[in-house]
Amino acid sequence: KEEIRSEEQLRRLGIFDTVEIESRSTDDQNVRDVLVRVDEGVTGNILLGVGFSDAYGVYTFANYTERNLFGEAGDLRANVMLGTKVINGSISYFDRQLGSSDYSLYSEIHHERARRPGYREINTGIKSELGKPLNEQWRAYLQGRLEFVNLDEEGNPRADFDRSYPVLAARLRFTHDTRG
């Protein structure tokens, strides 16, 4: 059962093309050796593009992803979008196993400058989420978020229409994994 569970966990990382676990007997019938064979797949990519939408106008974007940073299965993502109505960027890191614990940690910083119908918005912030398995199928996550938002009404010279405020939020969520 533990061999099958270990093989499933290695596959779920998304960094290996193949995962094979071979069990071998030892002189002690209560002890078994296992040979784990893995072939690392493509873990990084760069995506570049051009597009158009009502929300962003004409835009270009670039994304970089590495799902096995430093050979530790860390997930690093960076993206930037430059458009006629929006400029945004973010960088995030997901550590599936924080140190030698069973906790996970996701961290992100972001910045967005957007022109919306009737107003402009600037949003800069950080987000972090700590995850903990409760058992083999359930995980709990505690997320904290801090953002600074500035809203500016276009075409109105009165300064009292400018709004700047911080946003502080916390969230608790649970996930149930039914795979396998």
JSON list of C-alpha atoms in Angstrom, two decimals:
[
{"chain": "A", "resi": 1, "resn": "LYS", "atom": "CA", "xyz": [0.00, 0.00, 0.00]},
{"chain": "A", "resi": 2, "resn": "GLU", "atom": "CA", "xyz": [2.82, 2.44, 0.88]},
{"chain": "A", "resi": 3, "resn": "GLU", "atom": "CA", "xyz": [4.62, 1.65, -2.41]},
{"chain": "A", "resi": 4, "resn": "ILE", "atom": "CA", "xyz": [1.48, 2.44, -4.42]},
{"chain": "A", "resi": 5, "resn": "ARG", "atom": "CA", "xyz": [0.90, 5.64, -2.43]},
{"chain": "A", "resi": 6, "resn": "SER", "atom": "CA", "xyz": [4.53, 6.73, -2.93]},
{"chain": "A", "resi": 7, "resn": "GLU", "atom": "CA", "xyz": [4.30, 6.09, -6.68]},
{"chain": "A", "resi": 8, "resn": "GLU", "atom": "CA", "xyz": [1.07, 8.15, -6.89]},
{"chain": "A", "resi": 9, "resn": "GLN", "atom": "CA", "xyz": [2.65, 11.02, -4.95]},
{"chain": "A", "resi": 10, "resn": "LEU", "atom": "CA", "xyz": [5.66, 11.06, -7.30]},
{"chain": "A", "resi": 11, "resn": "ARG", "atom": "CA", "xyz": [3.36, 11.10, -10.36]},
{"chain": "A", "resi": 12, "resn": "ARG", "atom": "CA", "xyz": [1.28, 13.96, -8.91]},
{"chain": "A", "resi": 13, "resn": "LEU", "atom": "CA", "xyz": [4.35, 16.18, -8.70]},
{"chain": "A", "resi": 14, "resn": "GLY", "atom": "CA", "xyz": [4.07, 16.55, -12.48]},
{"chain": "A", "resi": 15, "resn": "ILE", "atom": "CA", "xyz": [7.83, 16.58, -12.98]},
{"chain": "A", "resi": 16, "resn": "PHE", "atom": "CA", "xyz": [8.42, 12.97, -14.05]},
{"chain": "A", "resi": 17, "resn": "ASP", "atom": "CA", "xyz": [7.51, 11.36, -17.38]},
{"chain": "A", "resi": 18, "resn": "THR", "atom": "CA", "xyz": [7.77, 7.88, -15.88]},
{"chain": "A", "resi": 19, "resn": "VAL", "atom": "CA", "xyz": [7.71, 6.55, -12.33]},
{"chain": "A", "resi": 20, "resn": "GLU", "atom": "CA", "xyz": [8.37, 2.87, -11.57]},
{"chain": "A", "resi": 21, "resn": "ILE", "atom": "CA", "xyz": [8.75, 1.28, -8.16]},
{"chain": "A", "resi": 22, "resn": "GLU", "atom": "CA", "xyz": [10.15, -2.24, -7.95]},
{"chain": "A", "resi": 23, "resn": "SER", "atom": "CA", "xyz": [9.85, -4.09, -4.66]},
{"chain": "A", "resi": 24, "resn": "ARG", "atom": "CA", "xyz": [12.58, -6.57, -3.66]},
{"chain": "A", "resi": 25, "resn": "SER", "atom": "CA", "xyz": [12.69, -9.05, -0.79]},
{"chain": "A", "resi": 26, "resn": "THR", "atom": "CA", "xyz": [15.45, -9.06, 1.77]},
{"chain": "A", "resi": 27, "resn": "ASP", "atom": "CA", "xyz": [16.78, -11.65, 4.19]},
{"chain": "A", "resi": 28, "resn": "ASP", "atom": "CA", "xyz": [14.38, -10.27, 6.83]},
{"chain": "A", "resi": 29, "resn": "GLN", "atom": "CA", "xyz": [10.79, -11.11, 5.81]},
{"chain": "A", "resi": 30, "resn": "ASN", "atom": "CA", "xyz": [9.52, -7.99, 7.63]},
{"chain": "A", "resi": 31, "resn": "VAL", "atom": "CA", "xyz": [11.73, -5.69, 5.53]},
{"chain": "A", "resi": 32, "resn": "ARG", "atom": "CA", "xyz": [11.57, -5.00, 1.79]},
{"chain": "A", "resi": 33, "resn": "ASP", "atom": "CA", "xyz": [13.84, -2.89, -0.39]},
{"chain": "A", "resi": 34, "resn": "VAL", "atom": "CA", "xyz": [12.43, -0.78, -3.20]},
{"chain": "A", "resi": 35, "resn": "LEU", "atom": "CA", "xyz": [14.09, 0.49, -6.33]},
{"chain": "A", "resi": 36, "resn": "VAL", "atom": "CA", "xyz": [12.58, 3.73, -7.60]},
{"chain": "A", "resi": 37, "resn": "ARG", "atom": "CA", "xyz": [13.17, 4.63, -11.26]},
{"chain": "A", "resi": 38, "resn": "VAL", "atom": "CA", "xyz": [12.09, 8.04, -12.54]},
{"chain": "A", "resi": 39, "resn": "ASP", "atom": "CA", "xyz": [12.63, 9.95, -15.76]},
{"chain": "A", "resi": 40, "resn": "GLU", "atom": "CA", "xyz": [12.37, 13.70, -15.32]},
{"chain": "A", "resi": 41, "resn": "GLY", "atom": "CA", "xyz": [10.18, 15.34, -17.93]},
{"chain": "A", "resi": 42, "resn": "VAL", "atom": "CA", "xyz": [10.23, 18.88, -19.21]},
{"chain": "A", "resi": 43, "resn": "THR", "atom": "CA", "xyz": [9.73, 21.02, -16.12]},
{"chain": "A", "resi": 44, "resn": "GLY", "atom": "CA", "xyz": [10.22, 24.53, -17.47]},
{"chain": "A", "resi": 45, "resn": "ASN", "atom": "CA", "xyz": [8.66, 26.55, -20.23]},
{"chain": "A", "resi": 46, "resn": "ILE", "atom": "CA", "xyz": [8.50, 30.04, -21.63]},
{"chain": "A", "resi": 47, "resn": "LEU", "atom": "CA", "xyz": [5.35, 31.29, -23.29]},
{"chain": "A", "resi": 48, "resn": "LEU", "atom": "CA", "xyz": [5.17, 34.49, -25.34]},
{"chain": "A", "resi": 49, "resn": "GLY", "atom": "CA", "xyz": [2.11, 35.86, -27.06]},
{"chain": "A", "resi": 50, "resn": "VAL", "atom": "CA", "xyz": [0.02, 38.70, -28.40]},
{"chain": "A", "resi": 51, "resn": "GLY", "atom": "CA", "xyz": [-3.72, 39.11, -28.01]},
{"chain": "A", "resi": 52, "resn": "PHE", "atom": "CA", "xyz": [-6.75, 41.34, -27.83]},
{"chain": "A", "resi": 53, "resn": "SER", "atom": "CA", "xyz": [-9.68, 41.51, -25.40]},
{"chain": "A", "resi": 54, "resn": "ASP", "atom": "CA", "xyz": [-12.26, 44.06, -24.25]},
{"chain": "A", "resi": 55, "resn": "ALA", "atom": "CA", "xyz": [-10.72, 44.12, -20.76]},
{"chain": "A", "resi": 56, "resn": "TYR", "atom": "CA", "xyz": [-7.03, 44.39, -21.76]},
{"chain": "A", "resi": 57, "resn": "GLY", "atom": "CA", "xyz": [-7.12, 45.95, -25.22]},
{"chain": "A", "resi": 58, "resn": "VAL", "atom": "CA", "xyz": [-4.21, 44.91, -27.44]},
{"chain": "A", "resi": 59, "resn": "TYR", "atom": "CA", "xyz": [-1.58, 43.19, -25.29]},
{"chain": "A", "resi": 60, "resn": "THR", "atom": "CA", "xyz": [1.59, 41.16, -25.25]},
{"chain": "A", "resi": 61, "resn": "PHE", "atom": "CA", "xyz": [2.48, 38.70, -22.53]},
{"chain": "A", "resi": 62, "resn": "ALA", "atom": "CA", "xyz": [5.32, 36.52, -21.34]},
{"chain": "A", "resi": 63, "resn": "ASN", "atom": "CA", "xyz": [5.16, 33.64, -18.85]},
{"chain": "A", "resi": 64, "resn": "TYR", "atom": "CA", "xyz": [7.98, 31.61, -17.35]},
{"chain": "A", "resi": 65, "resn": "THR", "atom": "CA", "xyz": [7.37, 28.42, -15.37]},
{"chain": "A", "resi": 66, "resn": "GLU", "atom": "CA", "xyz": [9.79, 26.02, -13.68]},
{"chain": "A", "resi": 67, "resn": "ARG", "atom": "CA", "xyz": [8.16, 23.12, -11.80]},
{"chain": "A", "resi": 68, "resn": "ASN", "atom": "CA", "xyz": [11.33, 21.58, -10.38]},
{"chain": "A", "resi": 69, "resn": "LEU", "atom": "CA", "xyz": [13.38, 24.51, -9.10]},
{"chain": "A", "resi": 70, "resn": "PHE", "atom": "CA", "xyz": [16.77, 23.42, -7.71]},
{"chain": "A", "resi": 71, "resn": "GLY", "atom": "CA", "xyz": [15.69, 19.77, -8.10]},
{"chain": "A", "resi": 72, "resn": "GLU", "atom": "CA", "xyz": [13.39, 20.15, -5.06]},
{"chain": "A", "resi": 73, "resn": "ALA", "atom": "CA", "xyz": [10.02, 20.14, -6.91]},
{"chain": "A", "resi": 74, "resn": "GLY", "atom": "CA", "xyz": [9.59, 23.86, -6.18]},
{"chain": "A", "resi": 75, "resn": "ASP", "atom": "CA", "xyz": [7.22, 25.64, -8.55]},
{"chain": "A", "resi": 76, "resn": "LEU", "atom": "CA", "xyz": [8.39, 29.10, -9.73]},
{"chain": "A", "resi": 77, "resn": "ARG", "atom": "CA", "xyz": [6.17, 31.19, -12.00]},
{"chain": "A", "resi": 78, "resn": "ALA", "atom": "CA", "xyz": [6.65, 34.69, -13.37]},
{"chain": "A", "resi": 79, "resn": "ASN", "atom": "CA", "xyz": [4.47, 36.59, -15.82]},
{"chain": "A", "resi": 80, "resn": "VAL", "atom": "CA", "xyz": [4.09, 40.03, -17.30]},
{"chain": "A", "resi": 81, "resn": "MET", "atom": "CA", "xyz": [1.41, 41.55, -19.52]},
{"chain": "A", "resi": 82, "resn": "LEU", "atom": "CA", "xyz": [1.68, 44.87, -21.33]},
{"chain": "A", "resi": 83, "resn": "GLY", "atom": "CA", "xyz": [-1.48, 46.16, -22.96]},
{"chain": "A", "resi": 84, "resn": "THR", "atom": "CA", "xyz": [-3.23, 49.30, -24.03]},
{"chain": "A", "resi": 85, "resn": "LYS", "atom": "CA", "xyz": [-5.57, 49.05, -20.99]},
{"chain": "A", "resi": 86, "resn": "VAL", "atom": "CA", "xyz": [-3.51, 47.05, -18.51]},
{"chain": "A", "resi": 87, "resn": "ILE", "atom": "CA", "xyz": [0.03, 46.48, -17.28]},
{"chain": "A", "resi": 88, "resn": "ASN", "atom": "CA", "xyz": [0.51, 43.68, -14.79]},
{"chain": "A", "resi": 89, "resn": "GLY", "atom": "CA", "xyz": [3.06, 41.26, -13.50]},
{"chain": "A", "resi": 90, "resn": "SER", "atom": "CA", "xyz": [3.49, 38.68, -10.80]},
{"chain": "A", "resi": 91, "resn": "ILE", "atom": "CA", "xyz": [5.98, 36.21, -9.44]},
{"chain": "A", "resi": 92, "resn": "SER", "atom": "CA", "xyz": [5.07, 33.23, -7.28]},
{"chain": "A", "resi": 93, "resn": "TYR", "atom": "CA", "xyz": [6.74, 30.26, -5.63]},
{"chain": "A", "resi": 94, "resn": "PHE", "atom": "CA", "xyz": [5.12, 27.06, -4.36]},
{"chain": "A", "resi": 95, "resn": "ASP", "atom": "CA", "xyz": [7.09, 24.82, -2.00]},
{"chain": "A", "resi": 96, "resn": "ARG", "atom": "CA", "xyz": [5.26, 21.48, -1.89]},
{"chain": "A", "resi": 97, "resn": "GLN", "atom": "CA", "xyz": [7.14, 20.31, 1.20]},
{"chain": "A", "resi": 98, "resn": "LEU", "atom": "CA", "xyz": [8.38, 23.08, 3.44]},
{"chain": "A", "resi": 99, "resn": "GLY", "atom": "CA", "xyz": [11.72, 21.92, 4.81]},
{"chain": "A", "resi": 100, "resn": "SER", "atom": "CA", "xyz": [11.35, 18.40, 6.15]},
{"chain": "A", "resi": 101, "resn": "SER", "atom": "CA", "xyz": [7.75, 18.98, 7.28]},
{"chain": "A", "resi": 102, "resn": "ASP", "atom": "CA", "xyz": [4.51, 17.98, 5.59]},
{"chain": "A", "resi": 103, "resn": "TYR", "atom": "CA", "xyz": [3.43, 21.64, 5.25]},
{"chain": "A", "resi": 104, "resn": "SER", "atom": "CA", "xyz": [3.31, 23.42, 1.88]},
{"chain": "A", "resi": 105, "resn": "LEU", "atom": "CA", "xyz": [3.82, 27.14, 1.27]},
{"chain": "A", "resi": 106, "resn": "TYR", "atom": "CA", "xyz": [2.65, 29.30, -1.64]},
{"chain": "A", "resi": 107, "resn": "SER", "atom": "CA", "xyz": [3.83, 32.92, -1.90]},
{"chain": "A", "resi": 108, "resn": "GLU", "atom": "CA", "xyz": [3.07, 35.56, -4.53]},
{"chain": "A", "resi": 109, "resn": "ILE", "atom": "CA", "xyz": [3.72, 39.23, -5.21]},
{"chain": "A", "resi": 110, "resn": "HIS", "atom": "CA", "xyz": [1.77, 41.08, -7.88]},
{"chain": "A", "resi": 111, "resn": "HIS", "atom": "CA", "xyz": [1.19, 44.51, -9.41]},
{"chain": "A", "resi": 112, "resn": "GLU", "atom": "CA", "xyz": [-1.57, 45.58, -11.78]},
{"chain": "A", "resi": 113, "resn": "ARG", "atom": "CA", "xyz": [-2.29, 48.93, -13.37]},
{"chain": "A", "resi": 114, "resn": "ALA", "atom": "CA", "xyz": [-5.56, 48.91, -15.32]},
{"chain": "A", "resi": 115, "resn": "ARG", "atom": "CA", "xyz": [-7.79, 51.38, -17.09]},
{"chain": "A", "resi": 116, "resn": "ARG", "atom": "CA", "xyz": [-11.45, 50.42, -16.58]},
{"chain": "A", "resi": 117, "resn": "PRO", "atom": "CA", "xyz": [-14.56, 52.16, -17.95]},
{"chain": "A", "resi": 118, "resn": "GLY", "atom": "CA", "xyz": [-14.68, 55.45, -16.01]},
{"chain": "A", "resi": 119, "resn": "TYR", "atom": "CA", "xyz": [-11.75, 54.87, -13.67]},
{"chain": "A", "resi": 120, "resn": "ARG", "atom": "CA", "xyz": [-8.16, 53.70, -13.30]},
{"chain": "A", "resi": 121, "resn": "GLU", "atom": "CA", "xyz": [-7.03, 51.09, -10.77]},
{"chain": "A", "resi": 122, "resn": "ILE", "atom": "CA", "xyz": [-3.63, 50.26, -9.32]},
{"chain": "A", "resi": 123, "resn": "ASN", "atom": "CA", "xyz": [-3.38, 47.10, -7.22]},
{"chain": "A", "resi": 124, "resn": "THR", "atom": "CA", "xyz": [-0.15, 45.93, -5.59]},
{"chain": "A", "resi": 125, "resn": "GLY", "atom": "CA", "xyz": [0.02, 43.13, -3.08]},
{"chain": "A", "resi": 126, "resn": "ILE", "atom": "CA", "xyz": [1.34, 39.95, -1.57]},
{"chain": "A", "resi": 127, "resn": "LYS", "atom": "CA", "xyz": [-0.36, 36.65, -0.82]},
{"chain": "A", "resi": 128, "resn": "SER", "atom": "CA", "xyz": [0.82, 33.63, 1.13]},
{"chain": "A", "resi": 129, "resn": "GLU", "atom": "CA", "xyz": [-0.88, 30.30, 1.80]},
{"chain": "A", "resi": 130, "resn": "LEU", "atom": "CA", "xyz": [0.22, 27.62, 4.25]},
{"chain": "A", "resi": 131, "resn": "GLY", "atom": "CA", "xyz": [-1.12, 24.09, 3.64]},
{"chain": "A", "resi": 132, "resn": "LYS", "atom": "CA", "xyz": [-1.24, 21.08, 5.97]},
{"chain": "A", "resi": 133, "resn": "PRO", "atom": "CA", "xyz": [-2.48, 17.55, 5.26]},
{"chain": "A", "resi": 134, "resn": "LEU", "atom": "CA", "xyz": [-5.16, 16.43, 7.72]},
{"chain": "A", "resi": 135, "resn": "ASN", "atom": "CA", "xyz": [-5.09, 12.84, 6.42]},
{"chain": "A", "resi": 136, "resn": "GLU", "atom": "CA", "xyz": [-4.43, 11.12, 3.05]},
{"chain": "A", "resi": 137, "resn": "GLN", "atom": "CA", "xyz": [-7.37, 12.84, 1.32]},
{"chain": "A", "resi": 138, "resn": "TRP", "atom": "CA", "xyz": [-7.98, 16.12, 3.16]},
{"chain": "A", "resi": 139, "resn": "ARG", "atom": "CA", "xyz": [-5.78, 19.24, 3.35]},
{"chain": "A", "resi": 140, "resn": "ALA", "atom": "CA", "xyz": [-6.34, 22.53, 5.15]},
{"chain": "A", "resi": 141, "resn": "TYR", "atom": "CA", "xyz": [-4.99, 25.85, 3.86]},
{"chain": "A", "resi": 142, "resn": "LEU", "atom": "CA", "xyz": [-4.67, 29.18, 5.64]},
{"chain": "A", "resi": 143, "resn": "GLN", "atom": "CA", "xyz": [-4.21, 32.14, 3.32]},
{"chain": "A", "resi": 144, "resn": "GLY", "atom": "CA", "xyz": [-3.28, 35.73, 4.11]},
{"chain": "A", "resi": 145, "resn": "ARG", "atom": "CA", "xyz": [-3.44, 38.57, 1.60]},
{"chain": "A", "resi": 146, "resn": "LEU", "atom": "CA", "xyz": [-2.39, 42.22, 1.79]},
{"chain": "A", "resi": 147, "resn": "GLU", "atom": "CA", "xyz": [-3.06, 44.58, -1.11]},
{"chain": "A", "resi": 148, "resn": "PHE", "atom": "CA", "xyz": [-2.90, 48.30, -1.67]},
{"chain": "A", "resi": 149, "resn": "VAL", "atom": "CA", "xyz": [-5.57, 49.56, -4.06]},
{"chain": "A", "resi": 150, "resn": "ASN", "atom": "CA", "xyz": [-5.83, 53.01, -5.65]},
{"chain": "A", "resi": 151, "resn": "LEU", "atom": "CA", "xyz": [-8.92, 54.00, -7.63]},
{"chain": "A", "resi": 152, "resn": "ASP", "atom": "CA", "xyz": [-8.92, 57.23, -9.65]},
{"chain": "A", "resi": 153, "resn": "GLU", "atom": "CA", "xyz": [-12.05, 58.41, -11.46]},
{"chain": "A", "resi": 154, "resn": "GLU", "atom": "CA", "xyz": [-11.08, 59.49, -14.98]},
{"chain": "A", "resi": 155, "resn": "GLY", "atom": "CA", "xyz": [-12.12, 62.89, -16.23]},
{"chain": "A", "resi": 156, "resn": "ASN", "atom": "CA", "xyz": [-12.97, 64.29, -12.79]},
{"chain": "A", "resi": 157, "resn": "PRO", "atom": "CA", "xyz": [-10.55, 66.98, -11.61]},
{"chain": "A", "resi": 158, "resn": "ARG", "atom": "CA", "xyz": [-11.82, 66.84, -8.00]},
{"chain": "A", "resi": 159, "resn": "ALA", "atom": "CA", "xyz": [-9.24, 65.15, -5.79]},
{"chain": "A", "resi": 160, "resn": "ASP", "atom": "CA", "xyz": [-11.90, 63.73, -3.46]},
{"chain": "A", "resi": 161, "resn": "PHE", "atom": "CA", "xyz": [-12.74, 61.12, -6.10]},
{"chain": "A", "resi": 162, "resn": "ASP", "atom": "CA", "xyz": [-9.35, 59.48, -5.67]},
{"chain": "A", "resi": 163, "resn": "ARG", "atom": "CA", "xyz": [-9.53, 56.47, -3.35]},
{"chain": "A", "resi": 164, "resn": "SER", "atom": "CA", "xyz": [-6.56, 54.65, -1.86]},
{"chain": "A", "resi": 165, "resn": "TYR", "atom": "CA", "xyz": [-6.98, 51.89, 0.67]},
{"chain": "A", "resi": 166, "resn": "PRO", "atom": "CA", "xyz": [-5.33, 48.75, 1.98]},
{"chain": "A", "resi": 167, "resn": "VAL", "atom": "CA", "xyz": [-7.05, 45.36, 1.82]},
{"chain": "A", "resi": 168, "resn": "LEU", "atom": "CA", "xyz": [-6.18, 42.74, 4.42]},
{"chain": "A", "resi": 169, "resn": "ALA", "atom": "CA", "xyz": [-7.88, 39.35, 4.17]},
{"chain": "A", "resi": 170, "resn": "ALA", "atom": "CA", "xyz": [-7.54, 35.87, 5.61]},
{"chain": "A", "resi": 171, "resn": "ARG", "atom": "CA", "xyz": [-9.14, 32.70, 4.33]},
{"chain": "A", "resi": 172, "resn": "LEU", "atom": "CA", "xyz": [-9.35, 29.11, 5.53]},
{"chain": "A", "resi": 173, "resn": "ARG", "atom": "CA", "xyz": [-10.13, 26.42, 2.96]},
{"chain": "A", "resi": 174, "resn": "PHE", "atom": "CA", "xyz": [-10.24, 22.65, 2.84]},
{"chain": "A", "resi": 175, "resn": "THR", "atom": "CA", "xyz": [-9.64, 20.38, -0.15]},
{"chain": "A", "resi": 176, "resn": "HIS", "atom": "CA", "xyz": [-10.63, 16.76, -0.64]},
{"chain": "A", "resi": 177, "resn": "ASP", "atom": "CA", "xyz": [-8.50, 14.67, -3.02]},
{"chain": "A", "resi": 178, "resn": "THR", "atom": "CA", "xyz": [-10.47, 11.80, -4.56]},
{"chain": "A", "resi": 179, "resn": "ARG", "atom": "CA", "xyz": [-7.78, 10.68, -7.02]},
{"chain": "A", "resi": 180, "resn": "GLY", "atom": "CA", "xyz": [-6.67, 7.06, -6.80]}
]
